[in-house]
Amino acid sequence: MKALPVSTHETIIAGVDAHKDTHHVTILTRTGEKIADRQFNATTSGYNKLLDWVVGFGAVDKIGLESTGSYAAGLSRFLVDHEVDVRKTLAGEATAVPKVSTEIIESIRELTVVRASAVKARTVALVQLQDVAITAPASLREHLDARSGQGLARQCAKLRADGDRLDDPAQAAKLCLHGLANRVRDLDTEIATLDGHLDKLVTIVAPTLLSRVGISTRHAAQFVITAGENIDRLACRRQRSPDCVAQLRYQFRQESRIECGFIVVVIGKRIEHCTW
């Protein structure tokens, strides 16, 4: 569209509609009048062009972004690095300052995501391993007497199938069980490696939190991921509540009575430069 004339000294506001490959930017005056809009590629070069184009219309008051944790994550980091005041938007309402994800906590988040998927894949492999073992021919099943999933995986890793006799269900079952056992072993190794990396990173970021009784590396990792790098964005109780408190409902039976309770998990505010 044709840009409206505007003083280069006027304070402006920009909004970004983020997509996977492109970002569409609209510039408004402080009174809400539309000045211009344009589309940019979601690349480092595109981010530079976007910022140069926006500041060409005047002093930037704020830039509103949607999808700061997904499509606009790269642009959000770029703008924060260039000291631009960024606000996260949702359904047309400004809600919060987005979490900064440029430093060590972003590394922790990425490793945590990969670890979670590896744990899920291992669980699936163990379930499949037990299912195949249960339905295997009796001549094979009677030798698989391990009581735990990991024990069964160790037994099945020793199985060897005759590749020329896979028309025999027992040989096919051996091949399947051996493959699943190897998958479990590989995932165990991957998870252990990720745990080692996370131990080092979380110890750097939150040594005090880790020293607390009952706080594991995974607990501490989730706490710092939820809080983010720029903990100062949570300036008041109202801002901290959505991120820092979760109510997890549990129930248990005692004879015929069901009792319910709530576990409140509270993330304490970080004190100075990642000291938890």
Short mmCIF file of C-alpha atoms in Angstrom, two decimals:
data_model
loop_
_atom_site.label_atom_id
_atom_site.label_comp_id
_atom_site.label_asym_id
_atom_site.label_seq_id
_atom_site.Cartn_x
_atom_site.Cartn_y
_atom_site.Cartn_z
CA MET A 1 0.00 0.00 0.00
CA LYS A 2 1.03 3.62 -0.40
CA ALA A 3 2.58 4.98 2.79
CA LEU A 4 0.92 7.99 4.37
CA PRO A 5 3.12 11.03 4.94
CA VAL A 6 4.46 11.06 8.49
CA SER A 7 7.09 13.05 10.32
CA THR A 8 10.31 11.09 10.88
CA HIS A 9 10.23 12.37 14.46
CA GLU A 10 6.78 10.97 15.23
CA THR A 11 6.57 8.05 17.63
CA ILE A 12 5.20 4.95 15.92
CA ILE A 13 4.06 1.46 16.84
CA ALA A 14 4.60 -1.63 14.69
CA GLY A 15 2.85 -5.00 14.72
CA VAL A 16 4.14 -8.21 13.17
CA ASP A 17 2.03 -11.09 11.87
CA ALA A 18 4.56 -13.94 11.97
CA HIS A 19 4.61 -16.95 9.65
CA LYS A 20 7.10 -19.71 8.98
CA ASP A 21 8.79 -18.13 5.94
CA THR A 22 7.62 -14.51 6.01
CA HIS A 23 6.61 -11.80 8.49
CA HIS A 24 4.02 -9.14 7.64
CA VAL A 25 4.55 -5.80 9.38
CA THR A 26 2.07 -2.96 9.87
CA ILE A 27 3.03 0.48 11.19
CA LEU A 28 0.58 2.65 13.15
CA THR A 29 0.64 6.08 14.71
CA ARG A 30 0.12 6.41 18.46
CA THR A 31 -3.53 7.20 17.72
CA GLY A 32 -4.01 3.99 15.72
CA GLU A 33 -3.85 5.42 12.19
CA LYS A 34 -2.33 3.00 9.71
CA ILE A 35 0.81 4.33 8.07
CA ALA A 36 2.16 1.45 5.98
CA ASP A 37 2.54 -2.32 5.78
CA ARG A 38 5.03 -4.64 4.13
CA GLN A 39 6.15 -8.26 4.05
CA PHE A 40 9.68 -9.49 4.83
CA ASN A 41 11.45 -12.83 4.69
CA ALA A 42 11.94 -14.63 8.01
CA THR A 43 15.73 -14.58 7.73
CA THR A 44 18.52 -12.58 9.34
CA SER A 45 18.68 -10.41 6.22
CA GLY A 46 14.92 -9.98 6.35
CA TYR A 47 15.07 -8.96 10.03
CA ASN A 48 17.61 -6.25 9.21
CA LYS A 49 15.48 -4.94 6.36
CA LEU A 50 12.38 -5.04 8.56
CA LEU A 51 14.00 -2.98 11.32
CA ASP A 52 15.53 -0.48 8.88
CA TRP A 53 12.15 -0.04 7.21
CA VAL A 54 10.29 0.45 10.50
CA VAL A 55 12.71 3.01 11.98
CA GLY A 56 12.53 4.96 8.73
CA PHE A 57 9.03 6.08 9.69
CA GLY A 58 9.98 7.53 13.07
CA ALA A 59 10.94 6.72 16.63
CA VAL A 60 9.73 3.23 17.52
CA ASP A 61 7.71 3.11 20.74
CA LYS A 62 7.00 -0.63 20.70
CA ILE A 63 6.85 -3.55 18.31
CA GLY A 64 4.15 -6.12 18.98
CA LEU A 65 4.85 -9.74 18.02
CA GLU A 66 2.69 -12.84 17.94
CA SER A 67 4.09 -16.36 18.19
CA THR A 68 7.20 -15.24 20.10
CA GLY A 69 7.83 -18.84 21.10
CA SER A 70 7.58 -20.23 17.57
CA TYR A 71 7.47 -18.39 14.22
CA ALA A 72 8.58 -15.04 15.67
CA ALA A 73 11.25 -16.45 18.02
CA GLY A 74 14.11 -15.46 15.73
CA LEU A 75 12.74 -11.97 15.13
CA SER A 76 12.10 -11.51 18.85
CA ARG A 77 15.72 -12.34 19.66
CA PHE A 78 16.94 -10.03 16.89
CA LEU A 79 14.87 -7.08 18.11
CA VAL A 80 15.87 -7.60 21.74
CA ASP A 81 19.53 -7.70 20.69
CA HIS A 82 18.97 -4.34 18.97
CA GLU A 83 17.38 -2.92 22.14
CA VAL A 84 13.90 -2.60 20.68
CA ASP A 85 10.99 -2.70 23.14
CA VAL A 86 9.13 -5.86 22.18
CA ARG A 87 5.68 -6.86 23.43
CA LYS A 88 4.00 -10.22 22.99
CA THR A 89 0.46 -9.99 21.60
CA LEU A 90 -2.38 -12.45 21.56
CA ALA A 91 -5.86 -11.96 20.09
CA GLY A 92 -5.26 -8.24 19.73
CA GLU A 93 -4.34 -7.67 23.37
CA ALA A 94 -0.86 -6.83 24.65
CA THR A 95 -0.11 -9.34 27.38
CA ALA A 96 3.54 -9.49 28.32
CA VAL A 97 7.17 -8.88 27.56
CA PRO A 98 8.37 -12.01 25.73
CA LYS A 99 10.97 -14.20 27.33
CA VAL A 100 14.50 -13.65 26.07
CA SER A 101 15.85 -16.85 24.49
CA THR A 102 19.34 -15.96 23.35
CA GLU A 103 21.55 -17.37 26.08
CA ILE A 104 22.13 -20.48 28.19
CA ILE A 105 18.50 -21.00 29.23
CA GLU A 106 17.53 -21.39 25.58
CA SER A 107 20.19 -24.10 25.31
CA ILE A 108 18.65 -25.81 28.34
CA ARG A 109 15.20 -25.60 26.75
CA GLU A 110 16.39 -27.13 23.48
CA LEU A 111 18.14 -30.03 25.22
CA THR A 112 15.08 -30.58 27.42
CA VAL A 113 12.84 -30.81 24.35
CA VAL A 114 15.11 -33.41 22.75
CA ARG A 115 15.35 -35.38 25.99
CA ALA A 116 11.57 -35.45 26.38
CA SER A 117 11.12 -36.87 22.88
CA ALA A 118 13.82 -39.50 23.53
CA VAL A 119 12.09 -40.58 26.76
CA LYS A 120 8.77 -40.84 24.94
CA ALA A 121 10.35 -42.90 22.14
CA ARG A 122 11.97 -45.22 24.70
CA THR A 123 8.62 -45.75 26.42
CA VAL A 124 7.01 -46.66 23.10
CA ALA A 125 9.85 -49.07 22.27
CA LEU A 126 9.57 -50.78 25.68
CA VAL A 127 5.80 -51.21 25.31
CA GLN A 128 6.24 -52.69 21.83
CA LEU A 129 9.00 -54.97 23.12
CA GLN A 130 6.74 -56.38 25.81
CA ASP A 131 3.83 -56.76 23.38
CA VAL A 132 5.92 -58.73 20.88
CA ALA A 133 7.39 -60.89 23.66
CA ILE A 134 3.92 -61.76 24.97
CA THR A 135 2.65 -62.85 21.55
CA ALA A 136 5.86 -64.61 20.47
CA PRO A 137 5.82 -68.39 19.91
CA ALA A 138 5.98 -70.37 23.15
CA SER A 139 9.39 -71.83 22.30
CA LEU A 140 10.82 -68.30 22.37
CA ARG A 141 8.59 -66.71 24.99
CA GLU A 142 9.49 -69.22 27.70
CA HIS A 143 13.11 -68.05 27.57
CA LEU A 144 12.16 -64.41 28.09
CA ASP A 145 11.55 -64.42 31.82
CA ALA A 146 12.73 -60.92 32.79
CA ARG A 147 10.27 -59.11 35.04
CA SER A 148 11.15 -55.55 34.02
CA GLY A 149 11.15 -53.80 30.67
CA GLN A 150 14.85 -53.01 30.88
CA GLY A 151 15.62 -56.62 31.85
CA LEU A 152 13.62 -57.85 28.87
CA ALA A 153 15.53 -55.45 26.63
CA ARG A 154 18.85 -56.89 27.84
CA GLN A 155 17.66 -60.42 27.13
CA CYS A 156 16.33 -59.56 23.68
CA ALA A 157 19.54 -57.78 22.71
CA LYS A 158 21.23 -61.19 22.80
CA LEU A 159 18.77 -62.79 20.39
CA ARG A 160 19.92 -63.58 16.87
CA ALA A 161 17.48 -64.30 14.05
CA ASP A 162 18.13 -66.47 11.01
CA GLY A 163 17.59 -64.08 8.11
CA ASP A 164 16.95 -66.98 5.73
CA ARG A 165 14.08 -68.31 7.86
CA LEU A 166 11.98 -65.22 8.50
CA ASP A 167 8.93 -67.12 7.29
CA ASP A 168 9.15 -68.79 10.71
CA PRO A 169 7.28 -66.60 13.25
CA ALA A 170 9.87 -67.41 15.92
CA GLN A 171 12.70 -66.05 13.77
CA ALA A 172 10.68 -62.98 12.80
CA ALA A 173 9.93 -62.37 16.48
CA LYS A 174 13.64 -62.64 17.32
CA LEU A 175 14.43 -60.04 14.65
CA CYS A 176 11.77 -57.66 15.98
CA LEU A 177 12.78 -58.12 19.61
CA HIS A 178 16.47 -57.65 18.85
CA GLY A 179 15.75 -54.45 16.90
CA LEU A 180 13.53 -53.01 19.62
CA ALA A 181 16.08 -53.90 22.31
CA ASN A 182 18.81 -52.09 20.37
CA ARG A 183 16.51 -49.09 20.00
CA VAL A 184 15.95 -49.00 23.76
CA ARG A 185 19.71 -49.25 24.37
CA ASP A 186 20.47 -46.42 21.92
CA LEU A 187 17.81 -44.21 23.48
CA ASP A 188 19.16 -44.97 26.97
CA THR A 189 22.57 -43.79 25.80
CA GLU A 190 21.11 -40.65 24.21
CA ILE A 191 19.14 -39.77 27.35
CA ALA A 192 22.18 -40.31 29.58
CA THR A 193 24.28 -38.06 27.32
CA LEU A 194 21.64 -35.33 27.38
CA ASP A 195 21.37 -35.63 31.16
CA GLY A 196 25.11 -35.03 31.43
CA HIS A 197 24.89 -31.89 29.30
CA LEU A 198 21.87 -30.62 31.24
CA ASP A 199 23.61 -31.23 34.58
CA LYS A 200 26.46 -28.95 33.51
CA LEU A 201 24.25 -26.18 32.11
CA VAL A 202 21.71 -26.14 34.94
CA THR A 203 24.50 -26.11 37.53
CA ILE A 204 25.85 -22.95 35.90
CA VAL A 205 22.47 -21.22 35.88
CA ALA A 206 20.83 -22.40 39.09
CA PRO A 207 23.32 -23.79 41.63
CA THR A 208 21.31 -22.57 44.62
CA LEU A 209 18.10 -24.14 43.33
CA LEU A 210 19.85 -27.46 42.75
CA SER A 211 21.10 -27.47 46.32
CA ARG A 212 17.53 -27.61 47.63
CA VAL A 213 16.23 -30.94 48.87
CA GLY A 214 14.03 -32.68 46.32
CA ILE A 215 15.08 -30.52 43.35
CA SER A 216 16.56 -32.55 40.51
CA THR A 217 18.22 -31.29 37.36
CA ARG A 218 14.97 -31.77 35.44
CA HIS A 219 12.98 -29.81 38.02
CA ALA A 220 15.46 -26.94 38.01
CA ALA A 221 15.65 -26.97 34.22
CA GLN A 222 11.88 -26.56 33.91
CA PHE A 223 11.86 -23.78 36.49
CA VAL A 224 14.48 -21.69 34.68
CA ILE A 225 12.89 -22.39 31.28
CA THR A 226 9.53 -21.15 32.56
CA ALA A 227 11.04 -18.02 34.09
CA GLY A 228 13.26 -17.22 31.09
CA GLU A 229 16.45 -15.18 30.80
CA ASN A 230 14.84 -11.82 31.59
CA ILE A 231 13.28 -12.63 34.94
CA ASP A 232 12.82 -8.90 35.56
CA ARG A 233 9.87 -8.96 33.11
CA LEU A 234 7.88 -10.52 35.97
CA ALA A 235 7.74 -7.33 37.99
CA CYS A 236 4.58 -7.94 40.01
CA ARG A 237 2.56 -10.81 41.43
CA ARG A 238 -0.03 -10.62 38.64
CA GLN A 239 2.69 -11.10 36.03
CA ARG A 240 4.40 -13.90 37.93
CA SER A 241 1.29 -15.95 38.66
CA PRO A 242 0.66 -17.48 35.20
CA ASP A 243 4.30 -18.52 34.78
CA CYS A 244 5.27 -19.34 38.33
CA VAL A 245 2.39 -21.20 39.91
CA ALA A 246 0.64 -24.33 38.71
CA GLN A 247 -1.98 -26.26 40.63
CA LEU A 248 -1.70 -29.99 40.07
CA ARG A 249 -4.68 -31.90 41.34
CA TYR A 250 -4.24 -35.36 42.75
CA GLN A 251 -6.57 -37.75 44.50
CA PHE A 252 -6.25 -40.96 46.45
CA ARG A 253 -8.63 -43.45 47.98
CA GLN A 254 -8.77 -44.20 51.65
CA GLU A 255 -11.28 -47.01 52.18
CA SER A 256 -14.47 -45.66 50.56
CA ARG A 257 -13.61 -41.98 50.77
CA ILE A 258 -11.93 -39.93 48.03
CA GLU A 259 -9.78 -37.15 49.28
CA CYS A 260 -8.54 -34.41 46.99
CA GLY A 261 -5.76 -31.94 47.41
CA PHE A 262 -3.61 -29.56 45.50
CA ILE A 263 0.11 -29.34 45.03
CA VAL A 264 1.28 -25.80 44.44
CA VAL A 265 4.55 -25.50 42.64
CA VAL A 266 6.08 -22.08 43.13
CA ILE A 267 9.02 -20.77 41.22
CA GLY A 268 10.98 -18.35 43.33
CA LYS A 269 12.18 -15.13 41.80
CA ARG A 270 15.76 -15.22 40.62
CA ILE A 271 18.14 -12.96 42.54
CA GLU A 272 20.68 -11.15 40.44
CA HIS A 273 22.19 -12.57 37.27
CA CYS A 274 20.91 -16.15 37.23
CA THR A 275 21.57 -16.85 40.92
CA TRP A 276 18.75 -19.12 42.03
#
